PDB file of C-alpha atoms in Angstrom:
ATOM      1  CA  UNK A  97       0.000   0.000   0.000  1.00  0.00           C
ATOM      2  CA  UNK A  98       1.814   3.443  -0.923  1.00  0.00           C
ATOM      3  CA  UNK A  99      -1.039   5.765  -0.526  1.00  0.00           C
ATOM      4  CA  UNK A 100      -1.491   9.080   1.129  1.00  0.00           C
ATOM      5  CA  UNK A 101      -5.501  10.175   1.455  1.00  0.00           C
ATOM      6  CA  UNK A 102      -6.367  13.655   2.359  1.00  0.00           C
ATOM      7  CA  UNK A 103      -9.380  14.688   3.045  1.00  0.00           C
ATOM      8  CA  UNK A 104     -11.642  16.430   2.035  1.00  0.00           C
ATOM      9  CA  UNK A 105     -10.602  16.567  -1.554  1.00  0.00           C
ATOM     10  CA  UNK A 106     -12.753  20.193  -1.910  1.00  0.00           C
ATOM     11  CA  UNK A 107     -13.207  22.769   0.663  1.00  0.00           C
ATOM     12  CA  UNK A 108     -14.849  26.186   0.537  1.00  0.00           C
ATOM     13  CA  UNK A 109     -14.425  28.740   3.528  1.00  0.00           C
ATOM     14  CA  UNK A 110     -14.938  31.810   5.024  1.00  0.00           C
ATOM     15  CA  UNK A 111     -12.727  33.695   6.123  1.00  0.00           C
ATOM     16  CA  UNK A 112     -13.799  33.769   9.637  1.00  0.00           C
ATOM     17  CA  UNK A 113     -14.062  30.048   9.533  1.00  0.00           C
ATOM     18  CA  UNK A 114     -12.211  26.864  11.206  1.00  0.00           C
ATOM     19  CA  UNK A 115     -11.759  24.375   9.187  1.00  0.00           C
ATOM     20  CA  UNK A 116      -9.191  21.685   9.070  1.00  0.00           C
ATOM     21  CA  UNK A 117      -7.217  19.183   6.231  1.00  0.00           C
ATOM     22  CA  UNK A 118      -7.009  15.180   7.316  1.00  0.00           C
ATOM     23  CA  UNK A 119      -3.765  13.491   5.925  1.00  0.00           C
ATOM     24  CA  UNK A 120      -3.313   9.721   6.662  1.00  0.00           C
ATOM     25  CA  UNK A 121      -0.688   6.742   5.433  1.00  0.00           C
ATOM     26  CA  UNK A 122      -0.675   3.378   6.642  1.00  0.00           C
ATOM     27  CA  UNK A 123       2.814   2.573   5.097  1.00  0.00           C
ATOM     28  CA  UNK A 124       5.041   3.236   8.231  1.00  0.00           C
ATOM     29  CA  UNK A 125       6.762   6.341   6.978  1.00  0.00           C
ATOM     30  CA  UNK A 126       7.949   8.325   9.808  1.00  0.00           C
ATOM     31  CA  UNK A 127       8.232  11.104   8.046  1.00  0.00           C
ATOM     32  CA  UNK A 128       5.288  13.985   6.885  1.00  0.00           C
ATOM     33  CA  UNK A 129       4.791  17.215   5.188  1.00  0.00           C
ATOM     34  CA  UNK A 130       2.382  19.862   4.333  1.00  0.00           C
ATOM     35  CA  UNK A 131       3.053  21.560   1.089  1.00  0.00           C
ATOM     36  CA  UNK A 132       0.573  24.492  -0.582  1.00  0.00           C
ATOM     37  CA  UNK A 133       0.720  24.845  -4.474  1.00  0.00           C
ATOM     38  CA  UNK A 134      -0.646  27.414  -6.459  1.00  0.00           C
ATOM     39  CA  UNK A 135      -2.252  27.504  -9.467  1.00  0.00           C
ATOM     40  CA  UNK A 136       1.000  26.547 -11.971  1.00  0.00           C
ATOM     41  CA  UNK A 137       3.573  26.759 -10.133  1.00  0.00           C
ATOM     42  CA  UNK A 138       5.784  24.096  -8.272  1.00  0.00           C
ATOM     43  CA  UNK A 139       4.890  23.198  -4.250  1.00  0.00           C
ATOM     44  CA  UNK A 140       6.319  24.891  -1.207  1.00  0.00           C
ATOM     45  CA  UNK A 141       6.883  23.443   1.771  1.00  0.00           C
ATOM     46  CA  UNK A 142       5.270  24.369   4.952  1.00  0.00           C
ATOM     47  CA  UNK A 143       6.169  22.044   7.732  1.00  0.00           C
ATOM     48  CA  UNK A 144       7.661  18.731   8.313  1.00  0.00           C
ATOM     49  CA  UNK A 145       7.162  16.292  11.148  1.00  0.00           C
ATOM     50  CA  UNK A 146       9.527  13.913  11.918  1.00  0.00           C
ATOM     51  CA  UNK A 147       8.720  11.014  14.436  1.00  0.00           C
ATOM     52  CA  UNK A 148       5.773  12.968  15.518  1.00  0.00           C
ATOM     53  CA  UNK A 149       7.814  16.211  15.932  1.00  0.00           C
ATOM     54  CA  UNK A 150       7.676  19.288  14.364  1.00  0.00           C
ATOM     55  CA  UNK A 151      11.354  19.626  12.751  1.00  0.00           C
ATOM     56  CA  UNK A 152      10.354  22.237  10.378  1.00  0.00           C
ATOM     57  CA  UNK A 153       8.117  25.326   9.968  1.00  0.00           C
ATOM     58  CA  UNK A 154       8.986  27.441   6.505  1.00  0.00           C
ATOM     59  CA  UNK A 155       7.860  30.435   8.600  1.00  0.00           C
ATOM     60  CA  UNK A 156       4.194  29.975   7.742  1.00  0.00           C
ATOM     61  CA  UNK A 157       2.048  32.056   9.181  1.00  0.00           C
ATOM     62  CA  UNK A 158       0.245  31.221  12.731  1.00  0.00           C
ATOM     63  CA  UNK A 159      -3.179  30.963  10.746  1.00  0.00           C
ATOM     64  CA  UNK A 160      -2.085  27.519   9.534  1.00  0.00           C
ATOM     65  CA  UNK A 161      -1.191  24.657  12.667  1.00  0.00           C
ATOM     66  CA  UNK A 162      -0.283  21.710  11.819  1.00  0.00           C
ATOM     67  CA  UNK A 163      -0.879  18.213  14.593  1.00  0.00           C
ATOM     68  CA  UNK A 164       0.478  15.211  14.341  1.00  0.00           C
ATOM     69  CA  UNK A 165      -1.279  13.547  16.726  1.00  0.00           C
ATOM     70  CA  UNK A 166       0.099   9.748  15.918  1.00  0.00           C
ATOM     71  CA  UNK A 167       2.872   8.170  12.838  1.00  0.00           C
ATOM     72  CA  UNK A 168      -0.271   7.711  10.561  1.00  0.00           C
ATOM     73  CA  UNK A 169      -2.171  11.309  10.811  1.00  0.00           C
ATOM     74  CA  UNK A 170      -1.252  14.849  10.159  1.00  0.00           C
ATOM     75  CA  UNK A 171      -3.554  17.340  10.534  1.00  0.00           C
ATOM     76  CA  UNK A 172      -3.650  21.065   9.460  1.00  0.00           C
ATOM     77  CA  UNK A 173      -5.919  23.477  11.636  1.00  0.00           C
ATOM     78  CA  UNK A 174      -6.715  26.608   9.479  1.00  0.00           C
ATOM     79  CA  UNK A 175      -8.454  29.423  10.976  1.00  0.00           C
ATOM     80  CA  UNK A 176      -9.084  33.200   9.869  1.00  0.00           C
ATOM     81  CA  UNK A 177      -7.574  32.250   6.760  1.00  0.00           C
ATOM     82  CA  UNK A 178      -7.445  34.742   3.285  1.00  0.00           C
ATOM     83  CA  UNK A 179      -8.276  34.721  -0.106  1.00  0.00           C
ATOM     84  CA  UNK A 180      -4.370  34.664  -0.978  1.00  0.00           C
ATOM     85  CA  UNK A 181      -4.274  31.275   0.915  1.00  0.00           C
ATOM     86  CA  UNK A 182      -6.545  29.504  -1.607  1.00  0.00           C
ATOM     87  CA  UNK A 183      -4.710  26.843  -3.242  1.00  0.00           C
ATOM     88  CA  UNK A 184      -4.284  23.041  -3.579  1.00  0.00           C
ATOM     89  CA  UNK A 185      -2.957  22.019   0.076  1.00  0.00           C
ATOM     90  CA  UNK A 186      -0.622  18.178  -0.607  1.00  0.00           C
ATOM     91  CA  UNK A 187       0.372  16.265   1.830  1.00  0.00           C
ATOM     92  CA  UNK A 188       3.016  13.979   2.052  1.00  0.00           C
ATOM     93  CA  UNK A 189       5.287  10.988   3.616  1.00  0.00           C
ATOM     94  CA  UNK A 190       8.694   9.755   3.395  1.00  0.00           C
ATOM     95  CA  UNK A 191       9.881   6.463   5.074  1.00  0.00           C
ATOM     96  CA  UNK A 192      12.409   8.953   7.149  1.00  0.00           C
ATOM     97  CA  UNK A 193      13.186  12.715   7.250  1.00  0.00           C
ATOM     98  CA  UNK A 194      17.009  11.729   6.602  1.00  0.00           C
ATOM     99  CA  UNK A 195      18.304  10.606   3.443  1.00  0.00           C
ATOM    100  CA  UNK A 196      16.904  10.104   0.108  1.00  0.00           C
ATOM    101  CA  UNK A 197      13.714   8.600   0.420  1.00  0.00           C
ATOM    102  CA  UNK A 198      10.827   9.537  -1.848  1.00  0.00           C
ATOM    103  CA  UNK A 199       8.246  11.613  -0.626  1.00  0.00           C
ATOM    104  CA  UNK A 200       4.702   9.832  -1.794  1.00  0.00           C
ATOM    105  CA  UNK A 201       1.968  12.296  -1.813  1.00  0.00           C
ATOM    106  CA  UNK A 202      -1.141  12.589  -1.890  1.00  0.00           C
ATOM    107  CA  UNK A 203      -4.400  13.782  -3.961  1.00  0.00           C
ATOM    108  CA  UNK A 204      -4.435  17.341  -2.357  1.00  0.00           C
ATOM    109  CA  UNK A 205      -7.032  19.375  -1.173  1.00  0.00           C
ATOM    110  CA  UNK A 206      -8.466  22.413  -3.385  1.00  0.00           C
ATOM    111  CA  UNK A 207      -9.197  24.927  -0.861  1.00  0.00           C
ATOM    112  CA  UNK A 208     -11.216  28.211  -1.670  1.00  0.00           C
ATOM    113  CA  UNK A 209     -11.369  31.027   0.231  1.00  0.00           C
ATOM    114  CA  UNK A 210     -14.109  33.572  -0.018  1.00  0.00           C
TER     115      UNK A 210
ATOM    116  CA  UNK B  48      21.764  28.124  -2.278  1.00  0.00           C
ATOM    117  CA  UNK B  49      20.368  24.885  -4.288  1.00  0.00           C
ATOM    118  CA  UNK B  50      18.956  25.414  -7.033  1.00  0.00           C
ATOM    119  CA  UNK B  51      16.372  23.208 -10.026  1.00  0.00           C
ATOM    120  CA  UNK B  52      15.912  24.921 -13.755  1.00  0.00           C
ATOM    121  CA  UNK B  53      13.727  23.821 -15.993  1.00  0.00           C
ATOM    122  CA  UNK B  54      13.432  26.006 -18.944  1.00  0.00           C
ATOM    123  CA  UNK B  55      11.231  24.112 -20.973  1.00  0.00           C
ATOM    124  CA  UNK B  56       7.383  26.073 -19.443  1.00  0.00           C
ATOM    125  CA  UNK B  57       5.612  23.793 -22.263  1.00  0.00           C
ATOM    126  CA  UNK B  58       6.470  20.600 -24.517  1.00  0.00           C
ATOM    127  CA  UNK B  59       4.027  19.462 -27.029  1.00  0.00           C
ATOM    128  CA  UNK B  60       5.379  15.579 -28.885  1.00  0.00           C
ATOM    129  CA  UNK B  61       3.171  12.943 -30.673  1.00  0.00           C
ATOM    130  CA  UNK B  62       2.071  10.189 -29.346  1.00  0.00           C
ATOM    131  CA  UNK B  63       4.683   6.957 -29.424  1.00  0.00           C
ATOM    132  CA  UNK B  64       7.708   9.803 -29.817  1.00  0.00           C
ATOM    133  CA  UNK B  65       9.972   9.690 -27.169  1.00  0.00           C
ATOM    134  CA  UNK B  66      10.344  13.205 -25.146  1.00  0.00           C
ATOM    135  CA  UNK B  67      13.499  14.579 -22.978  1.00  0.00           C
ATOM    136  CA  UNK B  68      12.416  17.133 -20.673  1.00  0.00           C
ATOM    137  CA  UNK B  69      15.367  19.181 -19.420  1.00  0.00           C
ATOM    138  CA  UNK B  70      16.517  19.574 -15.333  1.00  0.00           C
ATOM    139  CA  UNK B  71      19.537  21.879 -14.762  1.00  0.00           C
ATOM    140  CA  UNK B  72      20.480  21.664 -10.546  1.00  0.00           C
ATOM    141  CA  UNK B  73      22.679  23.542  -8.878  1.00  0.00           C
ATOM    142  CA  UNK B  74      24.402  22.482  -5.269  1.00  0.00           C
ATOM    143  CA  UNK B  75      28.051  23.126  -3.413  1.00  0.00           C
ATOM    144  CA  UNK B  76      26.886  19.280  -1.569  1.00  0.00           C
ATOM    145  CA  UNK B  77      28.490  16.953  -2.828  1.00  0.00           C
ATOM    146  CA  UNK B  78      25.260  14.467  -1.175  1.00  0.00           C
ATOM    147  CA  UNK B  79      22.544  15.229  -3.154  1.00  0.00           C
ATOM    148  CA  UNK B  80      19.126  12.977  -4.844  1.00  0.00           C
ATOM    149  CA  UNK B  81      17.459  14.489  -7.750  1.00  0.00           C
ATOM    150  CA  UNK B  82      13.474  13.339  -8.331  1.00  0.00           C
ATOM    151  CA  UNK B  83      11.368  13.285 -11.071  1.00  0.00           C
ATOM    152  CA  UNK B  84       7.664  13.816 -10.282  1.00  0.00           C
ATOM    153  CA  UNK B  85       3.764  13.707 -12.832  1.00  0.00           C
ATOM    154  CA  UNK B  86       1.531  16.296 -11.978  1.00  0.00           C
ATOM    155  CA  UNK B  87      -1.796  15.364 -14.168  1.00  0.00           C
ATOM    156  CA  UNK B  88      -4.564  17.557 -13.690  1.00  0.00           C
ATOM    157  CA  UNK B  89      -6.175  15.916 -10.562  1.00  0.00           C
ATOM    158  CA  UNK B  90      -3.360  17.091  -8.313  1.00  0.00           C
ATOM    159  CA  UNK B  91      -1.679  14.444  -7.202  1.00  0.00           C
ATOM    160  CA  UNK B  92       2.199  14.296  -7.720  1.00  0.00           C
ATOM    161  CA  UNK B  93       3.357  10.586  -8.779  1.00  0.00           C
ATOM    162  CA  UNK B  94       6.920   9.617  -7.547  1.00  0.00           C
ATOM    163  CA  UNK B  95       8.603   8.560 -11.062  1.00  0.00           C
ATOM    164  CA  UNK B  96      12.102   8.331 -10.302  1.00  0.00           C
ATOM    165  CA  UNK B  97      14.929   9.047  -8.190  1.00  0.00           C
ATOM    166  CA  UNK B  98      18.912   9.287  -9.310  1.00  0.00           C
ATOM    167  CA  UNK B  99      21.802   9.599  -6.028  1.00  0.00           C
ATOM    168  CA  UNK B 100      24.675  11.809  -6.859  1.00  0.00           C
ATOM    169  CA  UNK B 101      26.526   8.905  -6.275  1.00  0.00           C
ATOM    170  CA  UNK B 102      25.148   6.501  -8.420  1.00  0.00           C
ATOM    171  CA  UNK B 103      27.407   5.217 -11.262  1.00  0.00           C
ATOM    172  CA  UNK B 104      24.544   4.186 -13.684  1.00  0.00           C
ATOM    173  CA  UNK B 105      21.741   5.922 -14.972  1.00  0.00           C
ATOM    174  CA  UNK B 106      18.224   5.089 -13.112  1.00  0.00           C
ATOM    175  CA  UNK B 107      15.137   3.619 -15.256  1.00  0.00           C
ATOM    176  CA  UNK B 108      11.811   2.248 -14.016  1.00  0.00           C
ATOM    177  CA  UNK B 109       9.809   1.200 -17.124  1.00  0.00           C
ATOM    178  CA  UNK B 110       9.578   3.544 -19.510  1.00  0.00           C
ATOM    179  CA  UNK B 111      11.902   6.531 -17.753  1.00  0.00           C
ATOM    180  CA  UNK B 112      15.114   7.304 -18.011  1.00  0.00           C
ATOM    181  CA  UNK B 113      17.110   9.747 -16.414  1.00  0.00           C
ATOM    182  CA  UNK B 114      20.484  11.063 -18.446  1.00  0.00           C
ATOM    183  CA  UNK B 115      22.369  12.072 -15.339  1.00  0.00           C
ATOM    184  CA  UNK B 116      25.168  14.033 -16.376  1.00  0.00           C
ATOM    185  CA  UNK B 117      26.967  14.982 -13.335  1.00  0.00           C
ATOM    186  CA  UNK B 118      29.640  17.116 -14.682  1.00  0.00           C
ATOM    187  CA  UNK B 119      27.147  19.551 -16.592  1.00  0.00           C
ATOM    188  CA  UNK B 120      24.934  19.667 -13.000  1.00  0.00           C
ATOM    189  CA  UNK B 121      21.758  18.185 -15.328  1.00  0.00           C
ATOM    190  CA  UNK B 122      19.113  15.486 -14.884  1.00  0.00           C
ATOM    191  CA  UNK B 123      16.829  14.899 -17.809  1.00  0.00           C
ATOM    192  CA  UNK B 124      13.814  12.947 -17.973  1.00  0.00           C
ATOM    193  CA  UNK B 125      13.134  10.750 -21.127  1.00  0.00           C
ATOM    194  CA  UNK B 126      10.259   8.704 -21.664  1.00  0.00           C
ATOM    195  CA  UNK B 127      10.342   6.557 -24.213  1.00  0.00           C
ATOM    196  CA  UNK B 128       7.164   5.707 -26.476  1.00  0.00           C
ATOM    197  CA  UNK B 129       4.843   8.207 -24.956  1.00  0.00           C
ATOM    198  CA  UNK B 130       1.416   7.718 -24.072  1.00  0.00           C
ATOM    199  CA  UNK B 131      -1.749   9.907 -24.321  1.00  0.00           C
ATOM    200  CA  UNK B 132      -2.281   9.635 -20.655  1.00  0.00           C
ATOM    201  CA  UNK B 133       1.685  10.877 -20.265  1.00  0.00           C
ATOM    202  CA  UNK B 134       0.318  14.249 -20.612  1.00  0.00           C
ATOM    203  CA  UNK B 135       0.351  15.932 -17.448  1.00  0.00           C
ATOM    204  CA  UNK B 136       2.974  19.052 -15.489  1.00  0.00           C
ATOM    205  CA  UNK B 137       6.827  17.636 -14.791  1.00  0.00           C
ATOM    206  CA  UNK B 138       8.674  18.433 -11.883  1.00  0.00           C
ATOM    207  CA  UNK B 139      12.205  18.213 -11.084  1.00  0.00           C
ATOM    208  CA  UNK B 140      13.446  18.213  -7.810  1.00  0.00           C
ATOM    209  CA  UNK B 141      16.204  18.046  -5.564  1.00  0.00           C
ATOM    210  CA  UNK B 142      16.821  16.936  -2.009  1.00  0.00           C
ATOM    211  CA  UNK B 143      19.632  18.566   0.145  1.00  0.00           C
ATOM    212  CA  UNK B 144      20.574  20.003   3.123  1.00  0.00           C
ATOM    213  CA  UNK B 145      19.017  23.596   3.144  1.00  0.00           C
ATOM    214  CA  UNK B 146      19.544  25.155   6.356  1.00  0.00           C
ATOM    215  CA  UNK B 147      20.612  22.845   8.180  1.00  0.00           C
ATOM    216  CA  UNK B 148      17.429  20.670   7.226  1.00  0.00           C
ATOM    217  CA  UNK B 149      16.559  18.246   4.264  1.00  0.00           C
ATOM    218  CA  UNK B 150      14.347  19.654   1.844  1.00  0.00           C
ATOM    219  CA  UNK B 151      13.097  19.027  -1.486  1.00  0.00           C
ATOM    220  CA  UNK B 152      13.525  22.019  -3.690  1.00  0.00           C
ATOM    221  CA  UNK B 153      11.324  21.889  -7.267  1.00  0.00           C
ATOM    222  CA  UNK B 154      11.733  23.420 -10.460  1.00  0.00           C
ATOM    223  CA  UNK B 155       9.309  25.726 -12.092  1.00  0.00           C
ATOM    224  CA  UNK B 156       7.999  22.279 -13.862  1.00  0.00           C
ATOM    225  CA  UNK B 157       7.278  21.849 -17.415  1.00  0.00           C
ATOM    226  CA  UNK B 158       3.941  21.101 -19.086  1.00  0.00           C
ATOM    227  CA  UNK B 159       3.892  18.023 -21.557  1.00  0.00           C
ATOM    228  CA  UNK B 160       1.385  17.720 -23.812  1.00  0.00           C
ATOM    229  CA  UNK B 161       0.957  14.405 -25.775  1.00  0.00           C
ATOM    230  CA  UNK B 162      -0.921  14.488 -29.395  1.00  0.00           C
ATOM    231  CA  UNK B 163      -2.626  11.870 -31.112  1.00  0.00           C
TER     232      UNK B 163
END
């Protein structure tokens, strides 16, 4: 099994809304990352988790907060979000932060802002 | 800093030609992994294939091929006997240590279109 699922796959919100982005993988990667991707152009990355540990935060602003609450889940709390964060939000895993592994990601989730 | 190029925004081949789409990197580590990832238009980005810095022979899985060419710092992709559903956006990328972290850094990606 070498999938990544996000959910939901669509999400519209306002911008005085919470709302948050499901990430799972079942294939013992230790390793997970939120990326954001706009409309043609290639994905940033926003955090990393390593062993359940935040080990990296591209200085992304403290409207987006990220959980990892166990190996298989990463979570991404959004709240009082703007229109200039609407993008496709991908998720991703790597068998370990260190060395070479691919990163396997997932379908994404379109997120709208209004 | 590291850095991917790909200069190629747009490639448009028939089908059953084989494509090369272009990667440039640039890195002062000598430890480096370049990737190759499909973007179709659903989102998701499909692992293709992976080359060390310190691997002697080219990679392949299937019908990809990377021409590593370490001296010129360049990384191309070539698929061989394309396919309609090989149209999709191209990413190059490249893991290192960027700040003290590892990171994948992406290039600007290229857009192949496959014709009938």
């Amino acid at each position: 099994d070498t999938e990544v699922t996000q959910t939901p796959k669509h999400l519209v919100m306002g911008m005085t809304n919470k709302k948050s982005l499901k990430c799972e993988q079942h294939m013992g990667h230790r390793a997970m990352y939120w990326y954001k991707q706009k409309a043609k152009k290639p994905p940033e990355l926003m955090f990393v988790y390593s062993y359940e540990k935040l080990s990296i935060n591209e200085s992304v602003p403290s409207r987006f907060s990220p959980e990892c609450p166990n190996s298989s889940l990463l979570n991404l709390h959004l709240h009082a979000l703007q229109p200039e964060d609407s993008a496709l939000y991908l998720c991703a895993s790597s068998l370990r932060l260190a060395g070479s592994y691919e990163q396997y990601f997932g379908p994404g989730t379109r997120l709208t802002v209004t | 800093a590291q850095k991917i190029t790909q200069t190629q925004p747009g490639m448009f081949v028939q089908e059953k030609e084989a494509v090369t789409l272009d990667c440039t990197y640039d890195t002062s580590d000598p430890s480096y992994g370049l990737f190759w990832y499909k973007q179709p238009s659903s989102g998701e980005m499909i692992f293709l294939i992976y080359q060390g810095s310190y691997d002697q022979q080219n990679a392949t899985e299937g019908r990809y091929s990377l021409n590593f060419q370490k001296a010129r710092k360049s990384a191309n992709l070539v698929i061989s006997a394309s396919q309609l559903g090989d149209s999709a956006m191209y990413f190059c990328a490249m893991r290192g240590i960027i700040q003290g972290a590892q990171k994948l850094v992406f290039g600007q990606g290229t857009r192949l279109t496959i014709n009938p």
